[in-house]
Amino acid sequence: MIDEPYRWLEAVQNRREYIEDRIAGGLPMVVIAGTPGILLIGPRASTPKIFEIYDRLALGCLGHPADLERVRQAAIDAAHVEGFTRSPHDVTARRLVNYSLGPALKNAFEQILAAPLLFRGLLAELQADTSAAADNIWILDYDGTWRTAAGPDAARGCLVVGDKQKQAAWEKLCAHPAAHTADAAHPPAPRFPEGPATTLPELAGRALRILGFALSPGHGRGDSAAEIWASVPSDVAELKRLVLSESHGSLEAALLDRTLLRPGAAVTFRPATLQELAIA
Amino acid sequence: MMTPHLPALAAPVASGPASSFSGDFFDLLRRTGTSPFPDAAALSRAGGAPGAVTIGHSPSLSAEATTVISFHFRDGVVIAGDRRATAGHTIMYDRADKVIEIDADTVMAIAGTPATAFEMARTLAHSFQYYRRSQLQPLSLEAKVRALGRLIRENLAMTLQGVGMVVPILAAQHRPGLDAALGAGAAIPPTLYFYDALGAQFLAVDHAMSGSGSPAARSVLNYINRWSGKLARERDEREAIALALQLLEVAAETDTATGGIDRRTHIYPQVKVLTAPGGTRDVSVEEMREVLPGI
């Protein structure tokens, strides 16, 4: 099969379709950076989807639990060996993704005779200095592609979701952050709040809105991304009801807490309660 | 840097779960060739006869040039050490940190070869975090205590050559629910352990000390417990810190390898306190001056 280029392409294409099909039902995961830290939040599934990787690194993901485990374990192994042989400061998301996870995921994807990895995830990195502007979020996919969101993009929030159309709709929305208006006299209204969220409830509110977008049924009716976004309630109480009803009544949330940063190595990852997020 | 781990993902079927899901950091270091501890088997192979470890000179397996002390007081455990590091008759360094926080609930005080001891502390700190993150539950206190014993045993070849011996003491407590909702095991109040040079671990009911200055300090503590009318374990935190400083001063009086309190250059011993609900706390220089005005 390998020595026939056409069949190899076909096999890769089939593989992509198979994976997309298998993860289509994957629950959304939102990662968003703000002044208190980086919040990872998603509907609580039967298995955990948010994991601590290293002192300032956390992974939120969707896919097959066994595959998530594999990727998570590879990331933890690589981070700890690096942190031990060099120093915890040398463990960066950029190196982890560029030189370890990305190539490994691509390699696994292209080994067409082995079972594919069902994985899509967000790797969050809290910066050692204290500004939210320096935080990074890496979007990683099963085929080894990655993108990074920093500064305003990280403060706006990042979403991964199993549904291909929904994911595409979100990317489109992010590419055009301002809503078009018919009236030329008024400048286009920004869709997302300006600047990083300064409190945990505000951070959670923004994350809930993105989760609401991912969970809203608009696509079934053929609505555009902008229409779905506009239809998502902005009121937290209403959002809460929407998200909780769509996510079996519970959320999984964790925080890379900026207040836990110390000059040396320090664990910044901690579970976030719905009380402190003002969601309960 | 991270290439050793690529096969785990690249061949997802071939590499079974057993290979990397054990949460064993030592094993990971071995697999990636980054372990700081020489493999005993490899050393003996290099030495010629299979199984034979060459003994350089007759190694002393007890006292090492330092003093670290620890004892129970009313609300927990105090663990302290002097700051001097020596090589033969030379003072190498007067600001060595021998009382090392491994994690929020574990403190190790080292006596022995600094090169090996610091690597042990670093390895231990990483292995606890590695286990907790990879297995999604904290290591039990028992396993932490054994992990240090295992490290000492891994270092056996060096110990027998008389160049890398470490005889540490460990103060640790277990607070379930601190790390995650999954916190395993029941709470265990601050507890002291000491080790021999071959890695055996012993639970210390009253006190544990190590290093060349420790016999003097131990004698004084025994005297206090027997005759002073107030056991060390009945003392409050302030009294315990004062006693720890006094014991270190006594050790420094008789042992050349133990540094005392240097008022001129403001070098003070390291003192850490573990109390049941609070975790680990560093005692500041100001506090030491306050509890023991003589210094």
XYZ file of N, CA and C in Angstrom, chain A residues 176-181 183 186-192 194 229:
48
model
N -12.929 36.732 12.406
C -13.637 38.013 12.218
C -14.207 38.451 13.549
N -13.349 38.996 14.403
C -13.780 39.256 15.780
C -14.793 40.393 15.898
N -15.023 41.163 14.834
C -15.992 42.251 14.937
C -17.202 41.944 14.060
N -18.390 42.212 14.604
C -19.615 41.962 13.856
C -19.803 43.057 12.810
N -20.200 42.657 11.605
C -20.456 43.651 10.562
C -21.779 44.351 10.833
N -21.786 45.641 10.585
C -23.049 46.364 10.729
C -23.401 47.007 9.390
N -24.930 49.744 9.031
C -24.771 51.191 9.155
C -23.284 51.556 9.103
N -21.521 53.645 12.087
C -21.052 53.035 13.313
C -19.948 52.037 13.008
N -18.894 52.061 13.805
C -17.846 51.059 13.600
C -18.384 49.687 14.004
N -17.811 48.626 13.419
C -18.284 47.281 13.759
C -18.115 47.013 15.261
N -19.130 46.398 15.833
C -19.081 46.123 17.274
C -18.229 44.883 17.541
N -17.301 44.965 18.482
C -16.490 43.776 18.776
C -17.352 42.686 19.408
N -17.107 41.434 18.996
C -17.902 40.326 19.535
C -17.421 39.914 20.923
N -16.117 40.068 21.115
C -15.545 39.569 22.368
C -15.154 40.743 23.245
N -13.080 43.305 25.480
C -11.701 43.763 25.315
C -10.870 43.410 26.546
N -23.548 32.725 17.479
C -22.896 33.497 18.544
C -23.858 34.549 19.095
